[in-house]
Amino acid sequence: MIALTLTEITEIVGGELHSTPTTLSASDTVSGLVDTDSRLIQPGDIFVAKPGEVTDGHNFVGTALAAGAALALTERVVDEDIAQIVVADVVVAIADLARAVVARVRAAGDLKVVGITGSNGKTTTKNMLNAILSAQAETVAPRASFNNHVGAPLTILRTTYDTRFLIIEMGASHVGDIARLVSIAKPDVGIVLKVGLAHAGEFGGVERTVLAKSEMVTELTPSDVAILNADDYRVMGMADKTVARVRTFAMDTDQATFGARGVESTRTGTDFVLHTESGAEYPVHLRILGEHHVYNALAALSAADALGIALEDAIAALGTLARAERWRMEVLGGRDDVTIINDAYNASPDSMAAAIRTLAQITPRDRRTVAVLGVMTELGEIAGDEYDRIALQLVRLNISQLVVVGQAARRLHITAINEGSWDGESVYCEEADAAFEYLSTAIRPGDTVLVKSSNSAGLRLLGDRLGEFFTC
């Protein structure tokens, strides 16, 4: 974070400073990182004592102090010998602090901010863009999937006066969530990847999801850039809701700013030809598996181009990215030519369908495909229909074997086995341990295995076990 005095921070967050002769005082400055996790605190950092559903951050102020924290943001005075700024709501306070920090950095230099949202692909696009921009200048990007009302401000607060690019991943559970993040970061470039069925149950329907995602572009200015997925009609409808300059990306179309042609997916990566509206073409190689990641690459390249990065440099940087993210289309295994694709960090109907298509596309015709699938959460009343749709896709693509894990996903198993035309096999396992015992003997040499579920199912750990089991 930029250096600020305790007086400045107190004024920004509207709090009350409590200090002692042995702690920092009002005129002292802090410039460390800001975090809600006491385990990540380093000397000079600021600890945010955020109350939670399971535990209360105020109980860990002492732990943060022992780790070297210089200041604590709290909602009540804690009996620890550390300077404390007491506020009504620490989450609101870090948002206010983030807003002030990014504004000061922007005023002092040439900071450019990119916001990314969408039902799928945010983290992968963030990682792709981070690979491109960090090769050019100091870049701040979220760790893991820090994209909510807490994670995004914490990311912004890592910005310093040396930061040239700031990437913010913006997720949402409700209408208004992205608008709040946009009001803090004020992106120069806003990317909307896709409006899908992820969290549709929580939002109350896909149209509410559209409204939430459109908040990315509605507050952009005429000098800003909105980057929209031209293959998603719901996203393209947002072009009429922004005054920003609109750039588009799409597959196999001449109507977009950036398009992809000749997409080829194998077990070693994904290749395509980038086609620009000027007619220029560039070969692109991704080490990341899956045709669906071409959309993320197009979005990242479009943003880089809008920021003045040469496409040749951006494409070269993309080629260095070994994986989308931990547990996202992560390739493991290798023994007996067995490929394990661990994509079990999250799952929506769209991302699960894309992963299954990739499984079918990258597997040679003479080899078997195995899909190990678990629950897709937050679908609400549409869950049953979406499980049926995924099951029929498995049948249509002739996936060699299906292994369904967990009661919440059992409908996948039932629908698949009820499809009489399918000559594959479906196996149901109540728990991941049972699935591992089955798969450790059922997987054959040369098989390609996809492990896919929402994070809560824990199948990412099953994927890791399988990857280790089949490691050379």
Short mmCIF file of C-alpha atoms in Angstrom, two decimals:
data_model
loop_
_atom_site.label_atom_id
_atom_site.label_comp_id
_atom_site.label_asym_id
_atom_site.label_seq_id
_atom_site.Cartn_x
_atom_site.Cartn_y
_atom_site.Cartn_z
CA MET A 1 0.00 0.00 0.00
CA ILE A 2 1.10 3.60 -0.43
CA ALA A 3 2.48 5.23 2.72
CA LEU A 4 -0.23 6.96 4.76
CA THR A 5 -0.17 8.41 8.24
CA LEU A 6 -2.52 6.98 10.83
CA THR A 7 -4.26 10.35 10.84
CA GLU A 8 -4.87 10.11 7.08
CA ILE A 9 -6.21 6.58 7.34
CA THR A 10 -8.45 7.54 10.26
CA GLU A 11 -9.93 10.41 8.26
CA ILE A 12 -10.41 8.27 5.14
CA VAL A 13 -12.31 5.52 6.98
CA GLY A 14 -14.16 7.83 9.36
CA GLY A 15 -12.82 6.03 12.41
CA GLU A 16 -11.33 6.77 15.81
CA LEU A 17 -7.64 6.19 16.49
CA HIS A 18 -6.59 4.43 19.69
CA SER A 19 -2.87 4.29 20.40
CA THR A 20 -0.52 4.07 23.37
CA PRO A 21 3.01 5.34 24.03
CA THR A 22 4.37 1.98 22.86
CA THR A 23 2.43 1.82 19.58
CA LEU A 24 2.40 3.89 16.43
CA SER A 25 0.96 7.38 16.87
CA ALA A 26 -1.16 9.65 14.69
CA SER A 27 1.77 11.10 12.73
CA ASP A 28 3.43 7.75 12.02
CA THR A 29 3.06 6.16 8.59
CA VAL A 30 2.26 2.63 7.48
CA SER A 31 2.76 1.17 4.02
CA GLY A 32 2.42 -2.57 4.50
CA LEU A 33 -0.13 -4.90 2.97
CA VAL A 34 -3.68 -5.08 4.28
CA ASP A 35 -5.21 -8.46 5.10
CA THR A 36 -8.03 -10.13 7.01
CA ASP A 37 -6.01 -13.33 7.56
CA SER A 38 -3.67 -13.09 10.56
CA ARG A 39 -1.66 -16.03 9.17
CA LEU A 40 -0.57 -13.90 6.20
CA ILE A 41 0.49 -10.84 8.18
CA GLN A 42 4.10 -9.68 7.82
CA PRO A 43 5.95 -6.96 9.77
CA GLY A 44 4.49 -3.53 9.06
CA ASP A 45 1.17 -4.84 7.70
CA ILE A 46 -2.36 -3.74 8.59
CA PHE A 47 -4.68 -6.37 10.05
CA VAL A 48 -8.42 -6.09 9.44
CA ALA A 49 -10.42 -7.69 12.26
CA LYS A 50 -13.38 -8.78 10.19
CA PRO A 51 -16.22 -10.54 12.01
CA GLY A 52 -17.24 -13.76 10.27
CA GLU A 53 -19.91 -16.42 10.40
CA VAL A 54 -17.57 -18.97 11.94
CA THR A 55 -15.01 -16.88 13.79
CA ASP A 56 -14.29 -13.26 14.65
CA GLY A 57 -11.17 -11.48 13.44
CA HIS A 58 -11.00 -9.56 16.71
CA ASN A 59 -9.90 -12.82 18.35
CA PHE A 60 -6.77 -12.80 16.17
CA VAL A 61 -5.51 -9.26 16.69
CA GLY A 62 -2.92 -10.63 19.13
CA THR A 63 -1.78 -13.20 16.56
CA ALA A 64 -1.43 -10.46 13.95
CA LEU A 65 0.53 -8.31 16.43
CA ALA A 66 2.91 -11.18 17.14
CA ALA A 67 3.47 -11.53 13.39
CA GLY A 68 4.47 -7.88 13.17
CA ALA A 69 1.24 -6.02 12.35
CA ALA A 70 1.66 -2.26 12.81
CA LEU A 71 -2.02 -1.34 12.82
CA ALA A 72 -5.41 -3.00 13.25
CA LEU A 73 -8.73 -1.92 11.80
CA THR A 74 -11.37 -3.02 14.30
CA GLU A 75 -15.01 -2.53 15.19
CA ARG A 76 -14.24 -2.34 18.92
CA VAL A 77 -11.15 -1.69 21.02
CA VAL A 78 -9.18 -4.89 21.56
CA ASP A 79 -6.97 -5.37 24.60
CA GLU A 80 -3.73 -5.69 22.65
CA ASP A 81 -0.75 -3.31 22.50
CA ILE A 82 -1.25 -2.24 18.89
CA ALA A 83 -2.52 0.95 17.32
CA GLN A 84 -6.19 0.50 16.39
CA ILE A 85 -8.57 2.48 14.23
CA VAL A 86 -12.10 1.67 15.35
CA VAL A 87 -14.86 1.93 12.72
CA ALA A 88 -18.51 0.95 12.51
CA ASP A 89 -17.89 -1.63 9.75
CA VAL A 90 -14.41 -2.82 8.75
CA VAL A 91 -15.61 -4.04 5.34
CA VAL A 92 -16.90 -0.56 4.50
CA ALA A 93 -13.67 0.89 5.88
CA ILE A 94 -11.37 -1.13 3.58
CA ALA A 95 -13.58 -0.18 0.63
CA ASP A 96 -13.20 3.51 1.53
CA LEU A 97 -9.46 3.07 2.00
CA ALA A 98 -9.12 1.27 -1.34
CA ARG A 99 -11.07 4.02 -3.11
CA ALA A 100 -8.74 6.67 -1.68
CA VAL A 101 -5.56 4.73 -2.46
CA VAL A 102 -6.40 4.01 -6.10
CA ALA A 103 -7.46 7.63 -6.60
CA ARG A 104 -4.16 8.92 -5.21
CA VAL A 105 -2.07 6.52 -7.29
CA ARG A 106 -4.03 7.39 -10.43
CA ALA A 107 -3.59 11.14 -9.79
CA ALA A 108 0.14 10.75 -9.26
CA GLY A 109 0.99 8.68 -12.32
CA ASP A 110 -0.18 6.60 -15.26
CA LEU A 111 -2.14 3.83 -13.53
CA LYS A 112 -4.53 1.87 -15.73
CA VAL A 113 -7.25 -0.28 -14.16
CA VAL A 114 -8.90 -3.29 -15.80
CA GLY A 115 -12.09 -4.79 -14.38
CA ILE A 116 -13.17 -8.32 -15.33
CA THR A 117 -16.54 -9.95 -14.75
CA GLY A 118 -18.60 -12.78 -16.18
CA SER A 119 -20.29 -15.98 -15.08
CA ASN A 120 -17.27 -18.02 -16.17
CA GLY A 121 -13.63 -17.38 -16.98
CA LYS A 122 -12.83 -14.43 -14.71
CA THR A 123 -9.86 -16.00 -12.96
CA THR A 124 -8.35 -17.47 -16.11
CA THR A 125 -8.69 -14.16 -17.98
CA LYS A 126 -7.17 -12.37 -15.00
CA ASN A 127 -4.20 -14.72 -15.02
CA MET A 128 -3.75 -14.36 -18.77
CA LEU A 129 -3.86 -10.58 -18.58
CA ASN A 130 -1.53 -10.58 -15.60
CA ALA A 131 1.00 -12.63 -17.58
CA ILE A 132 0.82 -10.09 -20.39
CA LEU A 133 0.89 -6.88 -18.35
CA SER A 134 3.43 -7.95 -15.72
CA ALA A 135 5.90 -8.57 -18.54
CA GLN A 136 5.58 -4.86 -19.36
CA ALA A 137 5.46 -3.09 -15.99
CA GLU A 138 4.56 -3.53 -12.33
CA THR A 139 1.12 -5.11 -12.19
CA VAL A 140 -1.19 -5.89 -9.29
CA ALA A 141 -3.70 -8.71 -9.74
CA PRO A 142 -5.86 -10.70 -7.31
CA ARG A 143 -4.50 -13.80 -5.69
CA ALA A 144 -6.67 -16.89 -6.20
CA SER A 145 -10.28 -15.71 -6.73
CA PHE A 146 -10.27 -12.56 -4.61
CA ASN A 147 -13.23 -10.98 -6.38
CA ASN A 148 -15.86 -10.03 -3.82
CA HIS A 149 -16.58 -7.02 -1.59
CA VAL A 150 -13.63 -7.98 0.63
CA GLY A 151 -11.15 -9.55 -1.78
CA ALA A 152 -11.30 -6.80 -4.41
CA PRO A 153 -10.51 -3.92 -2.00
CA LEU A 154 -7.66 -5.97 -0.48
CA THR A 155 -6.24 -6.40 -3.98
CA ILE A 156 -6.55 -2.67 -4.69
CA LEU A 157 -4.75 -1.90 -1.43
CA ARG A 158 -1.63 -3.68 -2.75
CA THR A 159 -1.24 -0.83 -5.25
CA THR A 160 1.73 1.51 -4.86
CA TYR A 161 2.98 4.55 -6.76
CA ASP A 162 5.10 2.19 -8.86
CA THR A 163 2.08 0.21 -10.05
CA ARG A 164 1.31 0.71 -13.73
CA PHE A 165 -1.51 -1.83 -14.16
CA LEU A 166 -4.20 -2.93 -11.70
CA ILE A 167 -6.41 -5.91 -12.56
CA ILE A 168 -9.61 -6.38 -10.56
CA GLU A 169 -11.70 -9.52 -10.82
CA MET A 170 -15.29 -8.62 -9.96
CA GLY A 171 -17.69 -11.31 -8.83
CA ALA A 172 -21.21 -10.83 -7.55
CA SER A 173 -23.88 -12.60 -5.57
CA HIS A 174 -26.45 -9.82 -5.83
CA VAL A 175 -27.39 -6.92 -8.06
CA GLY A 176 -25.33 -3.92 -6.98
CA ASP A 177 -22.21 -5.84 -5.95
CA ILE A 178 -20.25 -5.06 -9.11
CA ALA A 179 -21.46 -1.45 -9.14
CA ARG A 180 -19.89 -0.98 -5.69
CA LEU A 181 -16.57 -2.43 -6.87
CA VAL A 182 -16.63 -0.28 -10.02
CA SER A 183 -17.22 2.82 -7.89
CA ILE A 184 -14.08 1.99 -5.92
CA ALA A 185 -11.68 1.02 -8.73
CA LYS A 186 -13.13 3.08 -11.62
CA PRO A 187 -11.80 0.82 -14.42
CA ASP A 188 -10.35 2.24 -17.61
CA VAL A 189 -11.16 -1.06 -19.31
CA GLY A 190 -14.19 -3.17 -18.38
CA ILE A 191 -14.47 -6.77 -19.63
CA VAL A 192 -17.68 -8.82 -19.62
CA LEU A 193 -16.95 -12.43 -20.57
CA LYS A 194 -20.25 -14.27 -20.41
CA VAL A 195 -23.66 -14.31 -18.81
CA GLY A 196 -24.34 -17.91 -17.89
CA LEU A 197 -26.17 -19.91 -15.28
CA ALA A 198 -23.52 -19.72 -12.55
CA HIS A 199 -25.27 -18.39 -9.40
CA ALA A 200 -28.54 -18.05 -11.31
CA GLY A 201 -30.42 -19.50 -8.36
CA GLU A 202 -28.82 -17.02 -5.99
CA PHE A 203 -29.50 -14.06 -8.27
CA GLY A 204 -33.10 -15.09 -8.86
CA GLY A 205 -32.83 -15.83 -12.58
CA VAL A 206 -30.60 -15.20 -15.54
CA GLU A 207 -32.06 -11.77 -16.29
CA ARG A 208 -31.03 -10.60 -12.84
CA THR A 209 -27.57 -11.96 -13.63
CA VAL A 210 -27.53 -9.82 -16.80
CA LEU A 211 -28.44 -6.75 -14.76
CA ALA A 212 -25.66 -7.47 -12.27
CA LYS A 213 -22.96 -8.08 -14.88
CA SER A 214 -23.93 -5.00 -16.89
CA GLU A 215 -22.87 -2.86 -13.94
CA MET A 216 -19.31 -3.35 -15.20
CA VAL A 217 -19.91 -1.08 -18.20
CA THR A 218 -22.76 1.26 -17.25
CA GLU A 219 -20.51 3.62 -15.28
CA LEU A 220 -17.62 3.73 -17.75
CA THR A 221 -16.82 7.12 -19.30
CA PRO A 222 -16.47 7.96 -23.02
CA SER A 223 -12.68 7.68 -22.71
CA ASP A 224 -12.91 4.16 -21.26
CA VAL A 225 -13.16 0.86 -23.16
CA ALA A 226 -15.85 -1.81 -22.77
CA ILE A 227 -14.80 -5.26 -24.04
CA LEU A 228 -17.77 -7.51 -24.76
CA ASN A 229 -18.30 -11.10 -25.90
CA ALA A 230 -20.02 -10.82 -29.29
CA ASP A 231 -21.04 -14.49 -29.19
CA ASP A 232 -23.19 -13.93 -26.10
CA TYR A 233 -26.29 -11.93 -27.03
CA ARG A 234 -26.91 -11.02 -23.41
CA VAL A 235 -23.44 -9.51 -23.14
CA MET A 236 -23.75 -7.72 -26.48
CA GLY A 237 -26.96 -6.14 -25.23
CA MET A 238 -24.78 -4.20 -22.82
CA ALA A 239 -23.29 -2.21 -25.71
CA ASP A 240 -26.38 0.01 -25.58
CA LYS A 241 -25.91 0.60 -21.86
CA THR A 242 -22.47 2.19 -21.97
CA VAL A 243 -20.98 5.40 -23.33
CA ALA A 244 -17.53 3.79 -23.45
CA ARG A 245 -15.83 2.73 -26.66
CA VAL A 246 -16.92 -0.84 -27.38
CA ARG A 247 -14.55 -3.57 -28.53
CA THR A 248 -15.76 -7.11 -29.11
CA PHE A 249 -14.36 -10.63 -29.30
CA ALA A 250 -15.86 -13.78 -30.76
CA MET A 251 -15.17 -17.14 -32.39
CA ASP A 252 -15.08 -17.40 -36.18
CA THR A 253 -16.68 -14.09 -37.02
CA ASP A 254 -15.68 -11.04 -39.01
CA GLN A 255 -18.06 -8.89 -36.98
CA ALA A 256 -15.83 -8.69 -33.89
CA THR A 257 -12.77 -6.59 -33.12
CA PHE A 258 -10.86 -9.77 -32.30
CA GLY A 259 -11.80 -13.24 -33.54
CA ALA A 260 -10.35 -16.74 -33.48
CA ARG A 261 -10.06 -19.13 -36.40
CA GLY A 262 -8.75 -22.65 -36.82
CA VAL A 263 -9.04 -23.63 -33.16
CA GLU A 264 -7.34 -26.93 -32.39
CA SER A 265 -7.28 -28.57 -28.95
CA THR A 266 -4.99 -31.40 -27.90
CA ARG A 267 -3.73 -32.86 -24.65
CA THR A 268 -0.76 -30.47 -24.84
CA GLY A 269 -2.62 -27.21 -25.37
CA THR A 270 -4.80 -25.08 -27.62
CA ASP A 271 -3.89 -23.35 -30.88
CA PHE A 272 -5.76 -20.76 -32.92
CA VAL A 273 -5.23 -17.86 -35.28
CA LEU A 274 -6.09 -14.43 -33.93
CA HIS A 275 -7.90 -12.35 -36.55
CA THR A 276 -8.25 -8.59 -36.05
CA GLU A 277 -10.77 -6.26 -37.65
CA SER A 278 -7.92 -4.71 -39.67
CA GLY A 279 -7.35 -8.08 -41.33
CA ALA A 280 -4.10 -8.90 -39.53
CA GLU A 281 -3.62 -12.49 -38.33
CA TYR A 282 -1.40 -13.89 -35.57
CA PRO A 283 -0.84 -17.54 -34.57
CA VAL A 284 -1.49 -18.15 -30.85
CA HIS A 285 -0.47 -21.16 -28.78
CA LEU A 286 -1.89 -21.69 -25.29
CA ARG A 287 -0.49 -24.31 -22.97
CA ILE A 288 -3.93 -24.28 -21.32
CA LEU A 289 -6.40 -26.96 -22.41
CA GLY A 290 -9.81 -26.22 -23.83
CA GLU A 291 -11.48 -24.37 -26.66
CA HIS A 292 -13.49 -22.36 -24.12
CA HIS A 293 -10.26 -20.71 -22.93
CA VAL A 294 -9.88 -19.17 -26.38
CA TYR A 295 -12.58 -16.70 -25.34
CA ASN A 296 -10.56 -15.77 -22.26
CA ALA A 297 -7.44 -15.32 -24.40
CA LEU A 298 -9.32 -13.11 -26.85
CA ALA A 299 -10.59 -10.94 -24.01
CA ALA A 300 -7.10 -10.64 -22.49
CA LEU A 301 -5.50 -9.81 -25.84
CA SER A 302 -8.18 -7.24 -26.59
CA ALA A 303 -7.58 -5.54 -23.24
CA ALA A 304 -3.82 -5.59 -23.77
CA ASP A 305 -4.25 -4.04 -27.20
CA ALA A 306 -6.52 -1.35 -25.76
CA LEU A 307 -3.78 -0.56 -23.24
CA GLY A 308 -1.20 -0.13 -25.99
CA ILE A 309 0.63 -3.46 -25.64
CA ALA A 310 1.98 -4.85 -28.92
CA LEU A 311 0.06 -7.98 -29.89
CA GLU A 312 3.26 -9.88 -30.64
CA ASP A 313 4.45 -9.25 -27.08
CA ALA A 314 1.06 -10.11 -25.59
CA ILE A 315 0.84 -13.40 -27.50
CA ALA A 316 4.38 -14.37 -26.47
CA ALA A 317 3.50 -13.73 -22.81
CA LEU A 318 0.35 -15.87 -23.09
CA GLY A 319 2.46 -18.76 -24.31
CA THR A 320 4.37 -18.80 -21.02
CA LEU A 321 1.26 -19.46 -18.90
CA ALA A 322 1.41 -23.13 -17.92
CA ARG A 323 -2.11 -23.43 -16.48
CA ALA A 324 -5.24 -21.40 -16.01
CA GLU A 325 -5.05 -21.65 -12.22
CA ARG A 326 -4.64 -24.33 -9.58
CA TRP A 327 -7.47 -26.87 -10.07
CA ARG A 328 -8.60 -25.24 -13.32
CA MET A 329 -7.97 -27.51 -16.32
CA GLU A 330 -4.78 -28.55 -14.54
CA VAL A 331 -3.03 -31.43 -16.30
CA LEU A 332 -1.66 -34.15 -14.01
CA GLY A 333 -0.63 -37.78 -14.28
CA GLY A 334 1.43 -39.21 -17.11
CA ARG A 335 2.08 -42.80 -16.05
CA ASP A 336 0.79 -45.31 -18.59
CA ASP A 337 -0.09 -42.32 -20.80
CA VAL A 338 -2.97 -41.48 -18.43
CA THR A 339 -3.93 -37.79 -18.44
CA ILE A 340 -5.80 -36.40 -15.42
CA ILE A 341 -7.48 -33.01 -15.96
CA ASN A 342 -8.29 -31.51 -12.56
CA ASP A 343 -10.93 -28.83 -13.15
CA ALA A 344 -12.77 -29.13 -9.85
CA TYR A 345 -12.35 -25.67 -8.35
CA ASN A 346 -15.81 -24.59 -9.48
CA ALA A 347 -18.58 -25.64 -11.83
CA SER A 348 -21.57 -24.13 -13.56
CA PRO A 349 -23.60 -25.76 -16.35
CA ASP A 350 -21.68 -23.73 -18.93
CA SER A 351 -18.22 -24.49 -17.56
CA MET A 352 -19.04 -28.17 -17.04
CA ALA A 353 -20.34 -28.47 -20.60
CA ALA A 354 -17.21 -26.74 -21.92
CA ALA A 355 -14.93 -29.05 -19.93
CA ILE A 356 -16.73 -32.14 -21.22
CA ARG A 357 -16.43 -30.88 -24.81
CA THR A 358 -12.71 -30.40 -24.22
CA LEU A 359 -12.42 -33.94 -22.85
CA ALA A 360 -13.96 -35.28 -26.06
CA GLN A 361 -11.94 -33.00 -28.35
CA ILE A 362 -8.48 -33.67 -26.96
CA THR A 363 -8.74 -37.46 -26.64
CA PRO A 364 -7.59 -39.55 -29.62
CA ARG A 365 -10.37 -41.63 -31.17
CA ASP A 366 -8.78 -44.90 -30.08
CA ARG A 367 -8.55 -43.82 -26.42
CA ARG A 368 -11.13 -43.77 -23.65
CA THR A 369 -12.65 -40.71 -22.00
CA VAL A 370 -13.63 -40.74 -18.33
CA ALA A 371 -15.71 -37.99 -16.71
CA VAL A 372 -15.68 -37.79 -12.89
CA LEU A 373 -18.38 -35.27 -12.00
CA GLY A 374 -19.85 -33.79 -8.84
CA VAL A 375 -22.36 -31.19 -7.73
CA MET A 376 -22.96 -27.84 -9.42
CA THR A 377 -24.05 -25.47 -6.65
CA GLU A 378 -26.28 -22.37 -6.53
CA LEU A 379 -28.55 -23.39 -9.43
CA GLY A 380 -31.82 -23.23 -7.52
CA GLU A 381 -34.89 -24.53 -9.29
CA ILE A 382 -33.09 -25.02 -12.62
CA ALA A 383 -30.69 -27.61 -11.17
CA GLY A 384 -32.62 -30.70 -12.31
CA ASP A 385 -32.91 -29.58 -15.92
CA GLU A 386 -29.22 -28.65 -16.05
CA TYR A 387 -28.10 -32.03 -14.70
CA ASP A 388 -30.25 -33.67 -17.36
CA ARG A 389 -28.68 -31.48 -20.06
CA ILE A 390 -25.15 -32.39 -18.94
CA ALA A 391 -26.03 -36.10 -18.81
CA LEU A 392 -27.38 -36.01 -22.36
CA GLN A 393 -24.25 -34.20 -23.52
CA LEU A 394 -22.14 -37.02 -22.04
CA VAL A 395 -24.21 -39.51 -24.01
CA ARG A 396 -24.11 -37.48 -27.22
CA LEU A 397 -20.32 -37.16 -27.06
CA ASN A 398 -20.03 -40.86 -26.26
CA ILE A 399 -17.93 -40.34 -23.15
CA SER A 400 -16.57 -43.80 -22.38
CA GLN A 401 -17.27 -43.80 -18.66
CA LEU A 402 -19.06 -41.54 -16.20
CA VAL A 403 -18.36 -41.56 -12.47
CA VAL A 404 -20.77 -39.43 -10.44
CA VAL A 405 -19.71 -38.51 -6.90
CA GLY A 406 -22.09 -37.34 -4.17
CA GLN A 407 -25.81 -37.47 -3.52
CA ALA A 408 -26.36 -33.90 -4.74
CA ALA A 409 -25.20 -34.89 -8.25
CA ARG A 410 -26.90 -38.29 -8.40
CA ARG A 411 -29.39 -37.10 -11.01
CA LEU A 412 -26.52 -37.05 -13.53
CA HIS A 413 -26.07 -40.78 -12.96
CA ILE A 414 -29.80 -41.56 -13.20
CA THR A 415 -30.34 -39.60 -16.41
CA ALA A 416 -27.26 -41.08 -18.06
CA ILE A 417 -28.16 -44.70 -17.33
CA ASN A 418 -31.74 -44.08 -18.50
CA GLU A 419 -30.43 -43.13 -21.94
CA GLY A 420 -30.72 -46.46 -23.71
CA SER A 421 -28.74 -45.43 -26.78
CA TRP A 422 -25.56 -44.90 -24.78
CA ASP A 423 -23.10 -47.78 -24.77
CA GLY A 424 -21.01 -46.22 -22.03
CA GLU A 425 -21.15 -46.91 -18.33
CA SER A 426 -22.13 -44.80 -15.34
CA VAL A 427 -20.97 -45.51 -11.82
CA TYR A 428 -22.26 -43.74 -8.72
CA CYS A 429 -20.09 -43.23 -5.62
CA GLU A 430 -21.39 -41.68 -2.43
CA GLU A 431 -18.01 -40.21 -1.46
CA ALA A 432 -14.70 -39.21 -3.01
CA ASP A 433 -12.79 -41.97 -1.22
CA ALA A 434 -15.01 -44.61 -2.81
CA ALA A 435 -14.54 -42.95 -6.19
CA PHE A 436 -10.76 -43.06 -5.79
CA GLU A 437 -10.82 -46.75 -4.89
CA TYR A 438 -12.88 -47.46 -7.98
CA LEU A 439 -10.93 -45.25 -10.38
CA SER A 440 -7.50 -46.39 -9.24
CA THR A 441 -8.26 -49.78 -10.79
CA ALA A 442 -10.79 -48.83 -13.48
CA ILE A 443 -8.64 -46.28 -15.30
CA ARG A 444 -6.77 -47.90 -18.19
CA PRO A 445 -3.52 -46.97 -19.96
CA GLY A 446 -4.09 -44.09 -22.38
CA ASP A 447 -7.27 -42.82 -20.68
CA THR A 448 -8.04 -39.12 -20.44
CA VAL A 449 -9.84 -38.34 -17.17
CA LEU A 450 -11.75 -35.14 -16.34
CA VAL A 451 -12.54 -34.31 -12.70
CA LYS A 452 -15.12 -31.51 -12.48
CA SER A 453 -17.37 -30.14 -9.74
CA SER A 454 -18.09 -27.11 -7.64
CA ASN A 455 -15.53 -26.36 -4.96
CA SER A 456 -17.77 -27.53 -2.11
CA ALA A 457 -17.71 -31.11 -3.40
CA GLY A 458 -13.99 -31.39 -2.68
CA LEU A 459 -13.32 -33.29 -5.89
CA ARG A 460 -10.27 -31.12 -6.54
CA LEU A 461 -8.58 -33.22 -3.85
CA LEU A 462 -9.73 -36.39 -5.59
CA GLY A 463 -8.18 -35.01 -8.78
CA ASP A 464 -4.91 -34.40 -6.93
CA ARG A 465 -4.95 -37.98 -5.56
CA LEU A 466 -5.51 -39.39 -9.01
CA GLY A 467 -2.80 -37.18 -10.46
CA GLU A 468 -0.33 -38.35 -7.83
CA PHE A 469 -1.38 -42.00 -8.28
CA PHE A 470 -0.74 -41.82 -12.03
CA THR A 471 2.45 -39.74 -11.84
CA CYS A 472 5.39 -41.26 -13.68
#
